[in-house]
Short mmCIF file of C-alpha atoms in Angstrom, two decimals:
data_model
loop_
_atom_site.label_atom_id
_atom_site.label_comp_id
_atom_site.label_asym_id
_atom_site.label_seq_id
_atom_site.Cartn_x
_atom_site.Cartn_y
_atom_site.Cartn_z
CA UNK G 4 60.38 -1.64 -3.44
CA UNK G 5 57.29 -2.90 -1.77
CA UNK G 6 55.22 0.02 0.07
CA UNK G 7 54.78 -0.64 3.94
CA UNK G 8 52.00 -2.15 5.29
CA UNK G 9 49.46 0.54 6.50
CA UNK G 10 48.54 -0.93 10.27
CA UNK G 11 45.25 1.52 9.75
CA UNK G 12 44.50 -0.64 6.04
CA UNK G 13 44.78 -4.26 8.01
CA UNK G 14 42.23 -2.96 10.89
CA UNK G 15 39.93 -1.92 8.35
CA UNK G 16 39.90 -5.24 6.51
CA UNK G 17 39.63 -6.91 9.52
CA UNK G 18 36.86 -5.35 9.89
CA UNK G 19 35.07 -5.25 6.74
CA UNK G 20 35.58 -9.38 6.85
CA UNK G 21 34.18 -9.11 10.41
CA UNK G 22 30.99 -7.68 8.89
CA UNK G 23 30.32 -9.59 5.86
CA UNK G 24 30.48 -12.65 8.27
CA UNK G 25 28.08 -11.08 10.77
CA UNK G 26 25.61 -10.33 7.47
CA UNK G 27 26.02 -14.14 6.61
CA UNK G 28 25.32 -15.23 9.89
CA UNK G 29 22.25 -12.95 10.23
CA UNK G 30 20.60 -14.69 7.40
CA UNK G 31 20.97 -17.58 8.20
CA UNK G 32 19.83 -17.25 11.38
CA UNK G 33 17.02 -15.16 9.70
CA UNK G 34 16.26 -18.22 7.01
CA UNK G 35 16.13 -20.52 10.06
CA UNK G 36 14.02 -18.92 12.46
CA UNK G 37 11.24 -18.61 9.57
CA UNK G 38 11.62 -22.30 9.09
CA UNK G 39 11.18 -23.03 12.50
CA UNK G 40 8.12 -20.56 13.00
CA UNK G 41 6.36 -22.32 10.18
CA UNK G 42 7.34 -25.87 10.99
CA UNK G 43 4.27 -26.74 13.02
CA UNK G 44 1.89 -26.00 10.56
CA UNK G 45 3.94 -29.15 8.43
CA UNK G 46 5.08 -31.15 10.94
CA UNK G 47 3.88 -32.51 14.12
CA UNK G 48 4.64 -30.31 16.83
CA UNK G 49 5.23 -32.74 19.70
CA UNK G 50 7.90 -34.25 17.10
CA UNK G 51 9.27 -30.75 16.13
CA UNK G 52 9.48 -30.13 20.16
CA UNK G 53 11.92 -33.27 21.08
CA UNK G 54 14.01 -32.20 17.73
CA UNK G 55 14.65 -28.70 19.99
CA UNK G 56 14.90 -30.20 23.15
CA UNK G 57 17.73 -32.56 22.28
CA UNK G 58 19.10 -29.63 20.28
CA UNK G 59 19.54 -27.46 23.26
CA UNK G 60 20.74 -30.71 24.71
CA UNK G 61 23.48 -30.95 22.20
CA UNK G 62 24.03 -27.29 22.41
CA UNK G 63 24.69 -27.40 25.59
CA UNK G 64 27.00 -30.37 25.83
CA UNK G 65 28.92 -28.55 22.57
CA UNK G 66 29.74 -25.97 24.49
CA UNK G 67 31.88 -27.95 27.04
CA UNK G 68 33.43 -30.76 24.17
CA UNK G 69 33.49 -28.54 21.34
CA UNK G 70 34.66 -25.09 22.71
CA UNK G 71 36.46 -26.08 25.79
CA UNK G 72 37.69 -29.77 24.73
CA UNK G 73 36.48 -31.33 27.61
CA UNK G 74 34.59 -34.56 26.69
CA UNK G 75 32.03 -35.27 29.82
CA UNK G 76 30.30 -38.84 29.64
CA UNK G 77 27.78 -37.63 32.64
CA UNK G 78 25.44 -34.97 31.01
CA UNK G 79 22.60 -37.43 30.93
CA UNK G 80 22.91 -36.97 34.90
CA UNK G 81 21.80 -33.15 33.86
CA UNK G 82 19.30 -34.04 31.36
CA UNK G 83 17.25 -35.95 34.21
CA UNK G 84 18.01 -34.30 37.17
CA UNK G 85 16.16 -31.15 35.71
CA UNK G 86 13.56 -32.89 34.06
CA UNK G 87 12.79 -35.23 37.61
CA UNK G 88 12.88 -32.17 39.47
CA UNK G 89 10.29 -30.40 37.28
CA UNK G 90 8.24 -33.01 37.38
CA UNK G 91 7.82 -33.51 41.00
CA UNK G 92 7.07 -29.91 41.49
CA UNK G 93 4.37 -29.42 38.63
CA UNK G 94 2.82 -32.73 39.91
CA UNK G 95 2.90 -31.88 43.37
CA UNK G 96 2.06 -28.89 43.77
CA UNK G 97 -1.06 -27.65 41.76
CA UNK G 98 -0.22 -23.57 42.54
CA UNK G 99 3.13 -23.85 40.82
CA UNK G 100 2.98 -22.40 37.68
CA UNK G 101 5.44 -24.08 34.61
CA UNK G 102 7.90 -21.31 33.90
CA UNK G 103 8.57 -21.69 38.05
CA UNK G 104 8.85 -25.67 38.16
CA UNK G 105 11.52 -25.18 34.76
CA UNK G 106 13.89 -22.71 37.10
CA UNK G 107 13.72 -25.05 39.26
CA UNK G 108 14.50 -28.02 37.58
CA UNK G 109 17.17 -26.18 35.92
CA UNK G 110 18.83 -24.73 38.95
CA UNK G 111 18.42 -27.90 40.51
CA UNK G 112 21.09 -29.70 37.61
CA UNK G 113 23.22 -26.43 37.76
CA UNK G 114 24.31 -26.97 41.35
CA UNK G 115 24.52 -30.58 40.40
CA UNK G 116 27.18 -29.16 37.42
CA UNK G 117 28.52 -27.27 39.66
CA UNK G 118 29.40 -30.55 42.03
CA UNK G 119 30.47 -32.57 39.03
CA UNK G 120 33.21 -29.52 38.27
CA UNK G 121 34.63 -29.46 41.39
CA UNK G 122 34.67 -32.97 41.50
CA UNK G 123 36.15 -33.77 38.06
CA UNK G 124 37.93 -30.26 37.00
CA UNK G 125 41.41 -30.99 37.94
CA UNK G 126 41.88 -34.45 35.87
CA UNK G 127 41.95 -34.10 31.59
CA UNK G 128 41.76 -36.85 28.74
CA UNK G 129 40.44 -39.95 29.67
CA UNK G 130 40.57 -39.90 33.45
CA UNK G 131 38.25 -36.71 33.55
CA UNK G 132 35.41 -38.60 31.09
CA UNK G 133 35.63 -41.72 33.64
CA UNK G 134 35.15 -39.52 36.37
CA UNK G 135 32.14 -37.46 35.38
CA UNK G 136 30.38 -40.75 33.92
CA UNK G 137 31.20 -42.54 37.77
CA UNK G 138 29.32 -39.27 39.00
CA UNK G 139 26.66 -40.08 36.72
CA UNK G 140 25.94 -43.69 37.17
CA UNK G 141 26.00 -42.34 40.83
CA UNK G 142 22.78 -40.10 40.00
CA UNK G 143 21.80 -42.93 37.79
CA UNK G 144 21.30 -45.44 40.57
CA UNK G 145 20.02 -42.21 42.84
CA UNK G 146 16.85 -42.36 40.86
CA UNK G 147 16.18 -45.94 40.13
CA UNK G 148 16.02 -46.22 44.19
CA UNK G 149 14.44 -43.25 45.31
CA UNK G 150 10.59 -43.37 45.64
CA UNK G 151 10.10 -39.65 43.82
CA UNK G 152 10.82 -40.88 40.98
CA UNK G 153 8.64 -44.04 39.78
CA UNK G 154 11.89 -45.97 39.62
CA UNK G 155 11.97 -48.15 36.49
CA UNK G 156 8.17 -47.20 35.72
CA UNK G 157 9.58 -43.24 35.47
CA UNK G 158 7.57 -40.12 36.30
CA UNK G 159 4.11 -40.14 34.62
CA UNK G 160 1.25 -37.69 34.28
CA UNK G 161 3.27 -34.57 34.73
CA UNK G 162 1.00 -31.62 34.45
CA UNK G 163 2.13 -28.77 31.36
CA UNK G 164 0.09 -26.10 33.17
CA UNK G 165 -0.77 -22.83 32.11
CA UNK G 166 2.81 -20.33 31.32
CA UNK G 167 2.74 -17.53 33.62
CA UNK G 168 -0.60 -18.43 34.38
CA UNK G 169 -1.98 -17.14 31.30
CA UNK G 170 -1.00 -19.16 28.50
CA UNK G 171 -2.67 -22.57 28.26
CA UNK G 172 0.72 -25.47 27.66
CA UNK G 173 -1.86 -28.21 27.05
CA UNK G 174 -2.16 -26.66 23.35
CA UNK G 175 0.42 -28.11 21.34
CA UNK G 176 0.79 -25.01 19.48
CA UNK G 177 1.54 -22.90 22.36
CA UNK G 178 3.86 -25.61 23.85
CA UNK G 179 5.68 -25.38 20.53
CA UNK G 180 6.23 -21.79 20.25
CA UNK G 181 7.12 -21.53 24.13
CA UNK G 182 10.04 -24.42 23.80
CA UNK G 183 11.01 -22.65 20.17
CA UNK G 184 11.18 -19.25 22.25
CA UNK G 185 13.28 -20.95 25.15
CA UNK G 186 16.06 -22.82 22.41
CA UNK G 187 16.61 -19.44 20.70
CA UNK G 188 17.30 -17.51 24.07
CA UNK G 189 20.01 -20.14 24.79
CA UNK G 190 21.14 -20.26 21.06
CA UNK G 191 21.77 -16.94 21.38
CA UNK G 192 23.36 -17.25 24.66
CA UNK G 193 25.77 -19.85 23.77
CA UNK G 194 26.61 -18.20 20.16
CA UNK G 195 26.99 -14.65 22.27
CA UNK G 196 29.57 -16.80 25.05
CA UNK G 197 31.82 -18.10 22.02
CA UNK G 198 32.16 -14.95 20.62
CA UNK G 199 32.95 -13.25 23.80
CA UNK G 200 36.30 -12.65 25.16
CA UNK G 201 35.53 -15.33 27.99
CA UNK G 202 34.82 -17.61 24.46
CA UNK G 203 37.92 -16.74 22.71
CA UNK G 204 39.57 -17.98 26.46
CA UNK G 205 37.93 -21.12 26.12
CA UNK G 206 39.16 -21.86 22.30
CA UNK G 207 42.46 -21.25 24.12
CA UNK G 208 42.36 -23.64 26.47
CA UNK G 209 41.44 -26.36 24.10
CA UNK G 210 43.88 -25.48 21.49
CA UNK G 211 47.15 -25.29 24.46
CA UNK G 212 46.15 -25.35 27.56
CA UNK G 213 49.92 -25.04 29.07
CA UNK G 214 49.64 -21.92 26.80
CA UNK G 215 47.01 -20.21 28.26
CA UNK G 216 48.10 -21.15 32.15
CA UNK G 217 51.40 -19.46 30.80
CA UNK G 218 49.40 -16.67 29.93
CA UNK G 219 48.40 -15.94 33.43
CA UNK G 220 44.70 -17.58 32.95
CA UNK G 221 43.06 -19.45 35.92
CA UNK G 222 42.38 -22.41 33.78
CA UNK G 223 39.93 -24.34 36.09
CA UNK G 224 38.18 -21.65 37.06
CA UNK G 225 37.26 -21.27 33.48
CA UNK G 226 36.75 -25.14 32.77
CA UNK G 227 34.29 -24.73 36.14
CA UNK G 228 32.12 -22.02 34.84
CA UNK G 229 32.24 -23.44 31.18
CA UNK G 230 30.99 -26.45 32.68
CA UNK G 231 28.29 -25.35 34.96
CA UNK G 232 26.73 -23.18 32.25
CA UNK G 233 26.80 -26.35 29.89
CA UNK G 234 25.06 -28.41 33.33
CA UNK G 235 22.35 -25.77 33.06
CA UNK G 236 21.12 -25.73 29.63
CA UNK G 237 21.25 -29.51 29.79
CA UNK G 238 19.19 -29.28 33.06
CA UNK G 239 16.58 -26.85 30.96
CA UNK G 240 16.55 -29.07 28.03
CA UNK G 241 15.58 -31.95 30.79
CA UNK G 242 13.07 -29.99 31.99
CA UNK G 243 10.97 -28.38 29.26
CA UNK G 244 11.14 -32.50 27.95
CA UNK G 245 9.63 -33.07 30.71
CA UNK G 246 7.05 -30.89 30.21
CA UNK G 247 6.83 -31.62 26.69
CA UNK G 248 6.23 -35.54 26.90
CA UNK G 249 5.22 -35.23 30.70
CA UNK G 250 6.92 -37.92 31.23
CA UNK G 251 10.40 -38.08 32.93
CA UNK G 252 11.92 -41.35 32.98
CA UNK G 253 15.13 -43.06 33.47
CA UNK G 254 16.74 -43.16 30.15
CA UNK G 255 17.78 -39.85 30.22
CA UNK G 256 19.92 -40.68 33.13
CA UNK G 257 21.66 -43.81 32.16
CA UNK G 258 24.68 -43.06 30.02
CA UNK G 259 23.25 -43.83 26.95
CA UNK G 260 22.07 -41.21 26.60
CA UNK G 261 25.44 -39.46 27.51
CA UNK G 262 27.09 -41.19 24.46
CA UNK G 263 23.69 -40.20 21.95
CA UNK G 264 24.58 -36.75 22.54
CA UNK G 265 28.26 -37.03 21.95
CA UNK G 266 27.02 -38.61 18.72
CA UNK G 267 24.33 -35.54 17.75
CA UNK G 268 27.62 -32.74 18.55
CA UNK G 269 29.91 -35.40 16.10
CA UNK G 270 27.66 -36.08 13.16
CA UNK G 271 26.62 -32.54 13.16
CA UNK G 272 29.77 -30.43 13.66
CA UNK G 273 31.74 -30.50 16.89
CA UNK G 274 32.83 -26.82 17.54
CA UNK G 275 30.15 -25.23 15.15
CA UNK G 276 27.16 -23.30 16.75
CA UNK G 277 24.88 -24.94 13.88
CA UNK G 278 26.57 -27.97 14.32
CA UNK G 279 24.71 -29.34 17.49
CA UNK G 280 21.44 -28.38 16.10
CA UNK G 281 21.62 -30.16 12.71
CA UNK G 282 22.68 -33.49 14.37
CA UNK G 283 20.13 -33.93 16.94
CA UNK G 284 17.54 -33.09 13.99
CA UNK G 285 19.49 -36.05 12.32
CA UNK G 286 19.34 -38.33 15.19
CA UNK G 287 16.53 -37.74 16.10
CA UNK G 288 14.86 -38.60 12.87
CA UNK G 289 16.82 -41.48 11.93
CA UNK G 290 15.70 -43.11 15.58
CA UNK G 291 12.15 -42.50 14.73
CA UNK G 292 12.40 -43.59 10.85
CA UNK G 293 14.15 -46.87 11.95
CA UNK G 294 11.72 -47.46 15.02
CA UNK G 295 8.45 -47.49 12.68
CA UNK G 296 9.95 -50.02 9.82
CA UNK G 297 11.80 -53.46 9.81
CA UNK G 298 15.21 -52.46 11.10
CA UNK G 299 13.51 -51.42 15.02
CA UNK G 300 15.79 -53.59 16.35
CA UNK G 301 18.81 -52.07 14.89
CA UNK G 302 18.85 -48.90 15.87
CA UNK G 303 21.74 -48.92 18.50
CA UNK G 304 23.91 -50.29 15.78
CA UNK G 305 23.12 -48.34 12.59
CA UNK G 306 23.30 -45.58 15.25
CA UNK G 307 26.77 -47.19 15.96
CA UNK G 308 28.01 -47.04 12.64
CA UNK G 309 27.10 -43.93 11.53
CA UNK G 310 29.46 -42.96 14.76
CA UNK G 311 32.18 -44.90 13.30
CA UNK G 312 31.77 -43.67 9.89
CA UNK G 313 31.53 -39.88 11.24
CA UNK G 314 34.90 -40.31 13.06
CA UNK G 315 36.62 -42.40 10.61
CA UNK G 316 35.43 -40.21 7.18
CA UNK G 317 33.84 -37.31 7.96
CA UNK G 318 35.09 -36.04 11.32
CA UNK G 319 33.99 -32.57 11.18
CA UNK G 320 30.52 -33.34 10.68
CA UNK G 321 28.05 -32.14 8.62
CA UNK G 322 28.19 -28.54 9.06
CA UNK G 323 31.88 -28.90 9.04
CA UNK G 324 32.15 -30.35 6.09
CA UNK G 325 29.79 -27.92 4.39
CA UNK G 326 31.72 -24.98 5.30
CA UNK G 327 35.12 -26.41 4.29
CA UNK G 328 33.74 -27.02 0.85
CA UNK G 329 32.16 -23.43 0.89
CA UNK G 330 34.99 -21.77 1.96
CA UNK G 331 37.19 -23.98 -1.07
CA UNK G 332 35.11 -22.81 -3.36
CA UNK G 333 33.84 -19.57 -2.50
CA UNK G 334 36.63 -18.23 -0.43
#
């Protein structure tokens, strides 16, 4: 006769398991974080510094498409809103220090979040994508008419300042470690939500959304907060940009650059907390390879066909795909 499962024995593997994937996450995390402190002595840092900025970007938009299932074509709206803001304040106003004109910014594109989520919340599928990318050709054409910002010549000159008034930004080195210091706080932030019980909430709602309302879960309330946390991390990714190139200008409003981000969470791993990160290091380099050779006028459609590809072939991404092949072979 078979013995009776021991409730006690299935705890304590679930627990064990529970461990040994904290331990592999911890090294990884530990592998990556010496990579990325010895990066700019190898690479340039200004390059190194858009790689983490449209990682946090990607991040950030993850968090609402690949957690929650909500696919938003307005985040560029987020992206510039925080950067503009930033910018106007650090160039206007010589007392404000850097750290201040980055709350700002980012506060600034969390209300905005918060107005998109209200606005947009109650539809799904197709009708909720249409309506945040309205919203954001509405911000769009916002800032190619209003004076702040430069219009089509963008926001130039835009001061890095000194970080808490101590730290000197103009030094590329400092910059670097200050934007690498920023993108782990809000990796860690993101990877500590997901994990969460609000997280596990979220998964929910993507997976059966009638479920979870059955359940007794306010569903847009959730859905509202998910989405104003993913407004302000793409508002601080727009803003330390800003800083970075000072430049703020308006392709990171027009919904291009909504759809390059979708592409960055896809290639890399939609609904993997690596994922994000490893595609905008992919996009971003295969933009900047193909903009220095021959094929500079192809980008948009090599860019276009690696979408395709990803979608048709390889639809977890690349971190996806490397963990299903780990987990087939190593168990």
């Amino acid at each position: 006769m078979n013995q009776p499962v021991n409730p006690a024995d299935i705890h304590k593997a679930i627990v064990e398991q529970q461990k040994i994937q904290d331990r592999k996450k911890l090294m990884v995390n530990g592998v990556l974080l010496l990579l990325l402190l010895a990066a700019p002595f190898v690479m340039y840092p200004v390059f190194l510094m858009k790689i983490l900025c449209f990682a946090l970007f990607a991040v950030a938009f993850n968090l609402l498409f690949g957690f929650t299932g909500l696919l938003s074509f307005g985040h560029a709206a987020f992206l510039a809103t925080g950067g503009y803001t930033t910018g106007y304040l650090l160039s206007h106003f010589s007392g404000l220090t850097t750290e201040v004109g980055i709350i700002a910014g980012t506060a600034t594109a969390t209300l905005l979040g918060l107005a998109f989520a209200l606005l947009s919340i109650r539809r799904q599928g197709i009708y909720f994508a249409m309506v945040t990318l309205a919203l954001s050709q509405l911000v769009f054409f916002f800032f190619v008419q209003s004076e702040f910002t430069g219009g089509e010549d963008g926001m130039h000159g835009i001061p890095r300042g000194e970080l808490f008034g101590l730290i000197n930004l103009e030094d590329n080195l400092n910059m670097y470690y200050f934007v690498l210091v920023v993108f782990i706080a809000c990796y860690l932030l993101v990877q500590r939500i997901v994990s969460s019980p609000y997280g596990q909430i979220l998964k929910a709602i993507k997976q059966n959304e009638p479920r979870a309302v059955s359940l007794g879960y306010n569903v847009d309330r959730y859905k509202v907060l998910a989405f104003v946390i993913s407004a302000a991390l793409a508002g601080l990714a727009g803003s330390m940009k800003s800083v970075v190139f000072q430049l703020a200008s308006l392709n990171d409003a027009h919904w291009h650059m909504s759809g390059e981000v979708i592409l960055m969470t896809l290639v890399g791993g939609m609904g993997t907390l690596l994922g994000p990160v490893v595609g905008a290091t992919f996009v971003v380099n295969i933009e900047y390879q193909l903009s220095q050779g021959p094929l500079r006028d192809w980008v948009d459609p090599i860019l276009g066909g690696i979408f395709v590809l990803t979608v048709l072939a390889f639809r977890s991404g690349i971190v996806g795909e490397i963990q299903k092949v780990i987990k087939k072979n190593l168990g």
